[in-house]
Tab-separated table of C-alpha atoms in Angstrom:
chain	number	residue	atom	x	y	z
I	4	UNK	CA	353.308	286.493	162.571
I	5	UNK	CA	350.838	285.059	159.880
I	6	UNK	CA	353.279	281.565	160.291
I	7	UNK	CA	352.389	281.299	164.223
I	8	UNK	CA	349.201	278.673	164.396
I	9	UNK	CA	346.731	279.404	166.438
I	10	UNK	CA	346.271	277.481	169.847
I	11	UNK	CA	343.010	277.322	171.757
I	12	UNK	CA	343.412	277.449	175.671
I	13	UNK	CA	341.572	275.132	178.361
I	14	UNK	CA	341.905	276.215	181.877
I	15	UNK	CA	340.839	274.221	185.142
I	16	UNK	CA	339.870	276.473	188.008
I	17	UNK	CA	340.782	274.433	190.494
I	18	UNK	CA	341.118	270.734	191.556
I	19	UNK	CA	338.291	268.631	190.822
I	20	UNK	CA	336.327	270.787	188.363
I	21	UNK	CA	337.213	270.359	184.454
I	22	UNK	CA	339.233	271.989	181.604
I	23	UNK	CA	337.355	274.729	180.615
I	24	UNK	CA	337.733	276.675	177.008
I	25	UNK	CA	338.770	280.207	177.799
I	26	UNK	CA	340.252	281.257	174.502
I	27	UNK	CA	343.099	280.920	172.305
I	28	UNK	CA	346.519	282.763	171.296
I	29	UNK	CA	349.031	282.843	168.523
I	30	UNK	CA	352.529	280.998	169.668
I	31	UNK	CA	355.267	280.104	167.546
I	32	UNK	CA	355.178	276.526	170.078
I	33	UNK	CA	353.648	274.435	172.320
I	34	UNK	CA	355.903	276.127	175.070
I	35	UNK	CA	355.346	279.789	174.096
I	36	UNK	CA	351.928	279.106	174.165
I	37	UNK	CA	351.685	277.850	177.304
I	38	UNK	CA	353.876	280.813	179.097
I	39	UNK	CA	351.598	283.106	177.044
I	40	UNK	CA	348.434	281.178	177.954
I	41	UNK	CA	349.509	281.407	181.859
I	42	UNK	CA	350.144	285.264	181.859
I	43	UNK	CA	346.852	286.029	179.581
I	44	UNK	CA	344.344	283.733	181.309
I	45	UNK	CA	345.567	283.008	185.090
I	46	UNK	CA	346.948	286.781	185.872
I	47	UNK	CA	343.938	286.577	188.537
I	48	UNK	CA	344.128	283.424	190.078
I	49	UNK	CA	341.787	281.996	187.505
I	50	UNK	CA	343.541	278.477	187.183
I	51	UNK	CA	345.948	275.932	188.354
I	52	UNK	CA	346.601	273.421	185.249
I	53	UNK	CA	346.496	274.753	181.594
I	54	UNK	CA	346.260	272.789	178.231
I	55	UNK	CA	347.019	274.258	174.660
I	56	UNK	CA	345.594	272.754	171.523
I	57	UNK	CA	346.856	273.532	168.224
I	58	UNK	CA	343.371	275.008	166.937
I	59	UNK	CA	343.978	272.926	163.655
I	60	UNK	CA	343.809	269.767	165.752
I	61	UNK	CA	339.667	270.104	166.837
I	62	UNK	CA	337.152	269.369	164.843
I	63	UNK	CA	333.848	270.767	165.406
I	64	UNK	CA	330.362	269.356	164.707
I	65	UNK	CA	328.559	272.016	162.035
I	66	UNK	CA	325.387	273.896	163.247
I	67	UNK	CA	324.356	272.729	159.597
I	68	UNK	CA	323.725	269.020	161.026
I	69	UNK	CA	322.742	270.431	164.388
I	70	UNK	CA	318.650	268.916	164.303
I	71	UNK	CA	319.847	265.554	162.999
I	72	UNK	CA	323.192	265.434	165.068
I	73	UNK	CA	322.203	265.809	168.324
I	74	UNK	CA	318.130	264.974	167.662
I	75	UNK	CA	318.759	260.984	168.762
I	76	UNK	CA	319.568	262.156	172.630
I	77	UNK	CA	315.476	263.254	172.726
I	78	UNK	CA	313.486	260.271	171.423
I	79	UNK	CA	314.953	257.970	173.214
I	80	UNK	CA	313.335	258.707	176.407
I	81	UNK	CA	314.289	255.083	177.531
I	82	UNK	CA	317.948	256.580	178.302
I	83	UNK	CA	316.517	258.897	180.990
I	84	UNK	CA	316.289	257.624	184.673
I	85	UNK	CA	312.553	258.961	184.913
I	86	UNK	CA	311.467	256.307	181.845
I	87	UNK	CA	311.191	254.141	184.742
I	88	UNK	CA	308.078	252.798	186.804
I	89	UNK	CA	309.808	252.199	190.332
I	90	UNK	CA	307.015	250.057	192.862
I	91	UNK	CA	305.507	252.048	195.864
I	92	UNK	CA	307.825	251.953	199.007
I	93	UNK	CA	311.178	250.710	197.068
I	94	UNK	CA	314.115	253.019	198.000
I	95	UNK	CA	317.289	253.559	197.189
I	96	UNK	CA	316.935	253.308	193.823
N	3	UNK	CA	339.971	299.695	176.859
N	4	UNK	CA	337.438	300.877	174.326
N	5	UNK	CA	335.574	299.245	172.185
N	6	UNK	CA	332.776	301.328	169.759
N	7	UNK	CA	332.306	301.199	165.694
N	8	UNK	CA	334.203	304.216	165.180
N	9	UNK	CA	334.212	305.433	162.170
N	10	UNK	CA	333.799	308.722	160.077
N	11	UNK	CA	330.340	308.610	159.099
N	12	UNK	CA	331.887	308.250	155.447
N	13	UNK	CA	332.575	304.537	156.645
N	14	UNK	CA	329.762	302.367	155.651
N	15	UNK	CA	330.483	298.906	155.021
N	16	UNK	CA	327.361	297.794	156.782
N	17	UNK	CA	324.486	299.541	154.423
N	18	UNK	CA	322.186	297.323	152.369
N	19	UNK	CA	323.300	294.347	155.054
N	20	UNK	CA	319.808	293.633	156.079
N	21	UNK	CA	318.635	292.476	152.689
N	22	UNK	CA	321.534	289.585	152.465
N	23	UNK	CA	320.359	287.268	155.775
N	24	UNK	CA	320.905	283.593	155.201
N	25	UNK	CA	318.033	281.671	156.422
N	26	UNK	CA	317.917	281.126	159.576
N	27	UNK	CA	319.735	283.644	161.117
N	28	UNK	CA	317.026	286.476	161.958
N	29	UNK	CA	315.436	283.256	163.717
N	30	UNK	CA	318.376	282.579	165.579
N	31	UNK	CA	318.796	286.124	166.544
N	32	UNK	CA	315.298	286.220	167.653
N	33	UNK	CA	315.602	283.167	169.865
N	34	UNK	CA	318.921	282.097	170.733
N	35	UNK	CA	320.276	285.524	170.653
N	36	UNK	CA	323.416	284.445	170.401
N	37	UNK	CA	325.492	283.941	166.798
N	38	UNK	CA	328.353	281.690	166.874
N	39	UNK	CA	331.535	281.116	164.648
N	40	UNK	CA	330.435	278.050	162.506
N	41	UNK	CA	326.407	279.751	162.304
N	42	UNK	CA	326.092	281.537	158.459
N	43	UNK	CA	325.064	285.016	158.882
N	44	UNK	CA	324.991	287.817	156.648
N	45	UNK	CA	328.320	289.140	155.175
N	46	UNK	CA	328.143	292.534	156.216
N	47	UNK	CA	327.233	291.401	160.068
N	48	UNK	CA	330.721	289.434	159.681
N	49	UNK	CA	332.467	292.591	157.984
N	50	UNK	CA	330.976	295.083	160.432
N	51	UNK	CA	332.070	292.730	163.486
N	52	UNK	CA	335.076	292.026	162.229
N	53	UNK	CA	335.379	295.654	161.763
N	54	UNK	CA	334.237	296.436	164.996
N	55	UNK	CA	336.356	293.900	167.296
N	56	UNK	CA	339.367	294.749	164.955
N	57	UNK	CA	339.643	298.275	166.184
N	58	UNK	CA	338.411	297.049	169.640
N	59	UNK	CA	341.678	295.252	169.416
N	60	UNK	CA	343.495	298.341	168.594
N	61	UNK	CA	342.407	300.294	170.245
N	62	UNK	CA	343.982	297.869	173.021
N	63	UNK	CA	347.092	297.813	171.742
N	64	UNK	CA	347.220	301.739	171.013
N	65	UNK	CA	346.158	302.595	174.009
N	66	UNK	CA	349.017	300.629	175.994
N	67	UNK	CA	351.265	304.090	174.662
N	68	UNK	CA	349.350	306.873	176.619
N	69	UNK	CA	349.894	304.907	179.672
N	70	UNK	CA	353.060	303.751	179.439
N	71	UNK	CA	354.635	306.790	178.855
N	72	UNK	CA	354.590	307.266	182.293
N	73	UNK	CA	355.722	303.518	183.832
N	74	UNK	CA	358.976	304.824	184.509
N	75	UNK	CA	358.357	308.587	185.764
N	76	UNK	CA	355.431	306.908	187.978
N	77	UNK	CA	355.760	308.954	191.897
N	78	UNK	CA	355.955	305.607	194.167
N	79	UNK	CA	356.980	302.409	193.207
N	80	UNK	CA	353.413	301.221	194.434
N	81	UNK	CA	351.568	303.352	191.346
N	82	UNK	CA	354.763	301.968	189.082
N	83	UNK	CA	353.565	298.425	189.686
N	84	UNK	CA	349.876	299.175	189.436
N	85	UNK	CA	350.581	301.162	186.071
N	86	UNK	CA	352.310	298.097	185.001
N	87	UNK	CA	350.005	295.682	185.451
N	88	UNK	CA	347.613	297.522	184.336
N	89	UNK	CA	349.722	297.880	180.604
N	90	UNK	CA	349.594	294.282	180.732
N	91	UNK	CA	346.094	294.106	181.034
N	92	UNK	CA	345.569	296.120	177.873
N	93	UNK	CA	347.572	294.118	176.323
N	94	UNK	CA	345.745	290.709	177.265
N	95	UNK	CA	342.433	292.382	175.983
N	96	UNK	CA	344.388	293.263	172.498
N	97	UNK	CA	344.757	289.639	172.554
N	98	UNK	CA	341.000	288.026	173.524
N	99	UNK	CA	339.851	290.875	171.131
N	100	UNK	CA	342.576	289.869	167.974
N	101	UNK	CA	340.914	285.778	168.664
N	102	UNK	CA	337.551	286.796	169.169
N	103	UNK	CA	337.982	288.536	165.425
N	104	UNK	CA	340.128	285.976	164.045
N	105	UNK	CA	336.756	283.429	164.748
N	106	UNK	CA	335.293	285.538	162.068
N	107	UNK	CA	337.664	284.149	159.553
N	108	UNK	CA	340.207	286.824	159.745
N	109	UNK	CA	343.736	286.751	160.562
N	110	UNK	CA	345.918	288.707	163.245
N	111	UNK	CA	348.984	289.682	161.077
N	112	UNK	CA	346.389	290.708	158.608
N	113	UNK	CA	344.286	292.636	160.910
N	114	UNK	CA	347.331	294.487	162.213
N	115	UNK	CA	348.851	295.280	158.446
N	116	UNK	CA	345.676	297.069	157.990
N	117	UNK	CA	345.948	299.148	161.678
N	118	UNK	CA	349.819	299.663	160.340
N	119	UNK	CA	348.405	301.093	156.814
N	120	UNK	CA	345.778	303.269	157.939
N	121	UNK	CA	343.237	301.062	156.545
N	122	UNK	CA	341.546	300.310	159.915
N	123	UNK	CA	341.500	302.919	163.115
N	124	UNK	CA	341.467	302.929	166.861
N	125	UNK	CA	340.031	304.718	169.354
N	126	UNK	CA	340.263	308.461	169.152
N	127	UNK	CA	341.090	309.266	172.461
N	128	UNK	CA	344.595	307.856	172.353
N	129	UNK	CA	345.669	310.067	170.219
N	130	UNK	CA	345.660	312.982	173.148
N	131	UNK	CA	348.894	313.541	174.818
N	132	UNK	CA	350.065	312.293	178.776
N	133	UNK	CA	351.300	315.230	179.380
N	134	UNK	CA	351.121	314.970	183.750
N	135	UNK	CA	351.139	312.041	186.172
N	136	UNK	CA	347.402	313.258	187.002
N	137	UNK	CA	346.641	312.171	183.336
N	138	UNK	CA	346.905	308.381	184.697
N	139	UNK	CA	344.261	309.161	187.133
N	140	UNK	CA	341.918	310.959	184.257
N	141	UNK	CA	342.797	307.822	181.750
N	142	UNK	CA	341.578	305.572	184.527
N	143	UNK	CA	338.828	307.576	186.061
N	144	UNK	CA	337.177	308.794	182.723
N	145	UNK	CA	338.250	307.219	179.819
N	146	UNK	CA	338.282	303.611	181.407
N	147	UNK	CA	334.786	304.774	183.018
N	148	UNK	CA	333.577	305.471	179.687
N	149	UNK	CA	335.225	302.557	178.271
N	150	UNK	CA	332.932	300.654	180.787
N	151	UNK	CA	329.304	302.430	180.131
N	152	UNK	CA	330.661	301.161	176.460
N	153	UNK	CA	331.403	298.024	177.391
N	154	UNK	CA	329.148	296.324	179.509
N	155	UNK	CA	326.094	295.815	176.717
N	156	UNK	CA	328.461	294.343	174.408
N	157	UNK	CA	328.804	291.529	176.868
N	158	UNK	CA	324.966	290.808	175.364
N	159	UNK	CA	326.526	291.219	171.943
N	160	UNK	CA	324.709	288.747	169.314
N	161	UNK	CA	327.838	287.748	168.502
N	162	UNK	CA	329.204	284.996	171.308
N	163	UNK	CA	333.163	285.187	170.770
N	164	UNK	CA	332.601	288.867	171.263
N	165	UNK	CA	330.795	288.871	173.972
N	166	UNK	CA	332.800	286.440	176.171
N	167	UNK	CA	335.721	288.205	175.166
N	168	UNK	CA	333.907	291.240	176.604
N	169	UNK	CA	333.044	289.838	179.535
N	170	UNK	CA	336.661	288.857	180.873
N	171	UNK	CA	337.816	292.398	179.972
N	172	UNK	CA	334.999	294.351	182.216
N	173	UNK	CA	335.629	292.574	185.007
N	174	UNK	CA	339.587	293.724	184.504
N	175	UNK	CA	338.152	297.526	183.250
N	176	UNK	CA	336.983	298.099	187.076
N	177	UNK	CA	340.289	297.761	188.635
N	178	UNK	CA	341.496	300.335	186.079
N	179	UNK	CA	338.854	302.588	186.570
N	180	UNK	CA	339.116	302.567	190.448
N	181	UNK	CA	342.741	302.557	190.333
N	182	UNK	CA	342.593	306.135	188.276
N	183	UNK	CA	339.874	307.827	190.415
N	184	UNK	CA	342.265	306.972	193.487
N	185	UNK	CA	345.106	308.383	191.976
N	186	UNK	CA	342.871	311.661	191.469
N	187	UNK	CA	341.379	311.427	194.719
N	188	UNK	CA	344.663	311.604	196.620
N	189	UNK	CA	346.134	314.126	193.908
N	190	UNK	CA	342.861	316.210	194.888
N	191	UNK	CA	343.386	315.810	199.110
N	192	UNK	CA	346.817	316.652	198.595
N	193	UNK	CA	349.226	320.083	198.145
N	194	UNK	CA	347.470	323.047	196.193
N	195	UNK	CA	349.602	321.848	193.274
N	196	UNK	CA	348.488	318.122	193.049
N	197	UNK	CA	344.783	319.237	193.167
N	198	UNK	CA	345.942	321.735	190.224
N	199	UNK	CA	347.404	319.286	188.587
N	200	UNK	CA	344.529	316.769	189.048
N	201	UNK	CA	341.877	319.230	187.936
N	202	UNK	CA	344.008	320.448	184.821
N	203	UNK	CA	343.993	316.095	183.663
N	204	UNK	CA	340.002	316.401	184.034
N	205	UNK	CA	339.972	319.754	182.201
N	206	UNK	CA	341.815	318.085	179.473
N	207	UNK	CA	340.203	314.861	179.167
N	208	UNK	CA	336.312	315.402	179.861
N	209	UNK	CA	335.379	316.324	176.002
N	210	UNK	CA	337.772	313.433	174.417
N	211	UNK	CA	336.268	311.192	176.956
N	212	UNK	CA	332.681	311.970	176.229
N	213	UNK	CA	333.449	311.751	172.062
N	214	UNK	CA	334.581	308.040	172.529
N	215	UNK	CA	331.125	307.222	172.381
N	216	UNK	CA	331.073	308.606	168.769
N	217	UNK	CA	329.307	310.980	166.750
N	218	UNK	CA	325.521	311.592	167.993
N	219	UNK	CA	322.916	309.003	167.249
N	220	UNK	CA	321.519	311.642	163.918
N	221	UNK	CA	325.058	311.534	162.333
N	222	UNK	CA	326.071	307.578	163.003
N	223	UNK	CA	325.376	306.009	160.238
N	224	UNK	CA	325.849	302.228	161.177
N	225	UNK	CA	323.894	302.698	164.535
N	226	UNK	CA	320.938	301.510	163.519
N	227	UNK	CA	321.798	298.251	161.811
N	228	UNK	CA	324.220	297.157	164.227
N	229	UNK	CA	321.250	297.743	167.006
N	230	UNK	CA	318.855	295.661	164.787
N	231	UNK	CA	321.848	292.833	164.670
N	232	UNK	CA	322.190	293.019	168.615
N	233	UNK	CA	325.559	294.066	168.096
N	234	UNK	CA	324.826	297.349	169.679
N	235	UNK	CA	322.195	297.432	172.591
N	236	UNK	CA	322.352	301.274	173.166
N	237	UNK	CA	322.638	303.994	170.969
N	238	UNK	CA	325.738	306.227	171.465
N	239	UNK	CA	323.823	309.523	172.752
N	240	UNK	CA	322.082	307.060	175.455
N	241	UNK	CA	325.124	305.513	176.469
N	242	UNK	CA	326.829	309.201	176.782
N	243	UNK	CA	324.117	310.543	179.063
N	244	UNK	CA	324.242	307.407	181.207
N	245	UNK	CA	328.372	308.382	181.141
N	246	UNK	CA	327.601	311.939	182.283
N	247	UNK	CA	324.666	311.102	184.869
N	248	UNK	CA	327.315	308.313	186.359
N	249	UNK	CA	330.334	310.673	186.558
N	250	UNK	CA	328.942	314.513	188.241
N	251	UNK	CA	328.032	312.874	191.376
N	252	UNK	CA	332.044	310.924	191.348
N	253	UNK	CA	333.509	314.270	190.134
N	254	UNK	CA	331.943	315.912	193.273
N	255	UNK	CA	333.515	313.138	195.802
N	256	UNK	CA	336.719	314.185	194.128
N	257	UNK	CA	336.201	317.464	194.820
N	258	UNK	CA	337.025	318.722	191.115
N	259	UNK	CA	334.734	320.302	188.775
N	260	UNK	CA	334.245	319.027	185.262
N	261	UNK	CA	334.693	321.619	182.166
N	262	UNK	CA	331.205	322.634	181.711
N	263	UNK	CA	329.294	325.110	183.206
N	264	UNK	CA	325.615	323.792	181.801
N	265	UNK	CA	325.966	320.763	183.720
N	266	UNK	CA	322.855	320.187	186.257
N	267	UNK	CA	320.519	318.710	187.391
N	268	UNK	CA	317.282	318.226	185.546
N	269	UNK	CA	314.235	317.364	187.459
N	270	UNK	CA	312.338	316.915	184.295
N	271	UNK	CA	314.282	314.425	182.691
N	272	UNK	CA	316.048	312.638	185.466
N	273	UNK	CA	319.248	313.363	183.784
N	274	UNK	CA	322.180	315.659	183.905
N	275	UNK	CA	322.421	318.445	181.043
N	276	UNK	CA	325.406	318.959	179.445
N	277	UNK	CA	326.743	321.231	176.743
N	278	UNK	CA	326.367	320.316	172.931
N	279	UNK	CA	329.637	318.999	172.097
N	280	UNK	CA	331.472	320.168	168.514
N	281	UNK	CA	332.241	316.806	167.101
N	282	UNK	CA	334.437	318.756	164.478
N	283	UNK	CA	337.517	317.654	166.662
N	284	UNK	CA	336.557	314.096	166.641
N	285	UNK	CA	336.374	313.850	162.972
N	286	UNK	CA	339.573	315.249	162.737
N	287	UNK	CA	341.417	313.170	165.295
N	288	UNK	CA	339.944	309.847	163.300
N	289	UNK	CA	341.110	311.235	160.050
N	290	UNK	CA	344.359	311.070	161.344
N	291	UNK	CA	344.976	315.066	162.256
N	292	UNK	CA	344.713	314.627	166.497
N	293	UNK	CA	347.579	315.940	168.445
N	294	UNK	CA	349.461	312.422	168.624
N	295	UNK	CA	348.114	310.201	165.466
N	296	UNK	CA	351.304	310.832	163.680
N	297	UNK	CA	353.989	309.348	166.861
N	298	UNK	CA	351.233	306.658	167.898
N	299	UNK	CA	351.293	305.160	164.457
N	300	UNK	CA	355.454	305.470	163.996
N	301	UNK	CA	355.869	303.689	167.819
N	302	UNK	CA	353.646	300.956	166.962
N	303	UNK	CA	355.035	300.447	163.216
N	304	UNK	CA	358.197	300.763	164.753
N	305	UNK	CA	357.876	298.297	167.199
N	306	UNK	CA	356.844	296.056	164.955
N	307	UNK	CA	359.176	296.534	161.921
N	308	UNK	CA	362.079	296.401	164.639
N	309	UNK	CA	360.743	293.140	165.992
N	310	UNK	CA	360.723	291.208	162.589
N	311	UNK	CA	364.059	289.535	163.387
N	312	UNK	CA	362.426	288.117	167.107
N	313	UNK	CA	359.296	287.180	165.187
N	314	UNK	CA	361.438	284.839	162.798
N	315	UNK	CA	363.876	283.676	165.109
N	316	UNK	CA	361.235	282.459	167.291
N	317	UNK	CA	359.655	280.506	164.120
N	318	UNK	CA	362.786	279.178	163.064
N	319	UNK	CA	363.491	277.896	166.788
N	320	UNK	CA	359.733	276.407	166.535
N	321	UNK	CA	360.679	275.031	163.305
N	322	UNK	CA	364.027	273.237	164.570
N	323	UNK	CA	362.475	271.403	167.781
N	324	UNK	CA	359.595	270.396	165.625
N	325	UNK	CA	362.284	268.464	163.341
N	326	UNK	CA	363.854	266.943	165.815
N	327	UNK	CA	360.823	265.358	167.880
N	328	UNK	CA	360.194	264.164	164.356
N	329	UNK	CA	363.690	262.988	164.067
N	330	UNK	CA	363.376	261.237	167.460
N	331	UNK	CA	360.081	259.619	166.778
């Protein structure tokens, strides 16, 4: 069983919402692992489209690197809508 | 179905764990509450989670045995299909259990090598026999009720995986539990023999049901750490009263009485006495001597020495379309 990889499961609830992680299963294939995916994860209506993902094809940013990885997002207040002086009376904007 | 560190008190894997924290994490505790897979954390908090979930997982995958010895003796082929699906279900929550552990840097085949050797245990109550159809309707009613009371803090577990995975299987644990107290209710309303039978399932299963939530909170030794690590947000003798207080008034809807004459009311406390329970039995059915250890173990090692040749087959089949999309490309 060791030699089955491990595949992580996305499931979107319905149309126009997106793939959302719900967990992940041991398959010997891409098939399996769907099949398996659709009777583990949707036995209650919770989706209509499912992807697998070998889990050895993600890679994942380290909490290690978290402060300088994602820091850039806050200081550049310039990125956010609100940044912005807007004139009395304009609208629409 | 059940998810608690079981253990005999003997167990300790967890002791000296505080004094090992990486930096960082009793911050991260403290504020995010919420540990994920790539976070460092302390060895023993990975060992006693990975510990804990393990025999969660199980406990799962035990407990499917119980329960299906009955799928094909079930009285109407509308409890047959329920029964079923309700097999499956414990099977689904071996599996968000065995890759909720595996994020812990485990993996399955090893995990279940170590159930298959003895080396790690599930839940004691499976190892009681289902000796009437009734015994479906105490399995749901009580042991998925305590399985619940159990159940629902861990879905504030520190440790996210767990928690999710927690999460997905309460909100299946309350069909089960309903679906057992209506067997029992209808067993109860119906001929003098099904409201025997029904009573003789609760008679049987009250005290197993009320050990699942382990040995009492002055003889369980990892208690106390796992509360300080958030992986426990109760301590077992709180979550066992809460058990009790939540099942007398359900027990007297059924109309059946529950094995213990101290049980009332107590104005004082706001709780429900109960007897003292003899937790000799309990040690004895984790050690391995319960009435059905022995035939659980040899049907699951069975299955899955007898399965070997699927197992490979399917790798080998894996292994041949794999070539040829390579071959292709």
């Amino acid at each position: 069983m060791s030699d089955w990889p491990l595949w992580e499961v996305f499931v979107r609830a319905r149309r126009g919402v997106s793939h959302v992680h719900v967990g992940s299963l041991h398959a010997p294939d891409a098939e399996m692992a769907l099949r398996n995916a659709r009777d583990l994860y949707t036995r209650r209506q919770e989706g209509v489209s499912v992807w697998v993902v070998p889990a050895s094809a993600i890679s994942a940013s380290s909490p290690d690197e978290r402060d300088s990885f994602f820091d850039p997002a806050a200081d550049k207040v310039y990125r956010h809508p609100t940044f912005y002086d807007v004139p009395e009376g304009v609208e629409h904007l | 179905m059940y998810g608690n560190d079981f253990g005999t008190p003997s167990d300790d894997p967890g002791r000296g764990a505080a004094t090992d924290a990486p930096e960082g994490f009793d911050e991260l505790l403290a504020t995010e509450g919420r540990v994920e897979p790539r976070d460092a954390m302390p060895e023993a908090y990975r060992k006693t989670l990975i510990r804990q979930i393990a025999q969660h997982a199980h406990s799962e995958i035990i407990g499917m045995q119980p329960e299906g010895n009955w799928i094909s003796r079930a009285p109407s082929l509308r409890r047959k299909a329920i029964l079923m699906a309700k097999v499956q279900d414990e099977a689904g929550h071996g599996l968000y259990l065995y890759a909720a552990a595996e994020t812990l840097g485990v993996d399955r085949a090893d995990l279940l090598d170590q159930l298959h050797d003895g080396r790690q245990k599930y839940s004691s109550i499976f190892n009681y026999p289902t000796l009437t159809w009734a015994d479906m309707g105490a399995i749901g009613w009580l042991v998925d009720g305590a399985a619940i009371v159990n159940q629902v803090p861990l879905c504030r577990c520190s440790y996210g995986p767990y928690a999710r995975a927690m999460v997905r299987v309460c909100k299946e644990e309350s069909f089960h539990q309903r679906q057992g107290f209506e067997i029992l209710h209808t067993l109860s309303n119906g001929t003098e023999a099904q409201k025997a039978m029904a009573q003789d399932a609760v008679d049987r299963y009250w005290l197993p049901s009320l050990m699942m939530f382990g040995p009492p909170d002055d003889d369980s030794p990892n208690s106390a750490q796992s509360m300080a690590w958030g992986i426990k947000r109760f301590s077992n003798d709180d979550l066992r009263q809460r058990f009790v207080d939540m099942t007398v008034p359900q027990a007297e809807v059924l109309g059946l009485s529950l094995p213990d004459d101290a049980i009332a009311w107590n104005d004082e406390t706001g709780h429900y006495d109960f007897s003292p329970i003899d937790f000799t039995e309990l040690f004895e059915v984790i050690k391995g001597n319960g009435p059905c250890n022995q035939q659980r173990m040899a049907h699951r090692t069975g299955a899955h020495n007898d399965g070997a040749w699927a197992r490979e087959a399917a790798s080998a089949y894996a292994a041949k379309q794999a070539a040829r999309l390579v071959a292709v490309a």
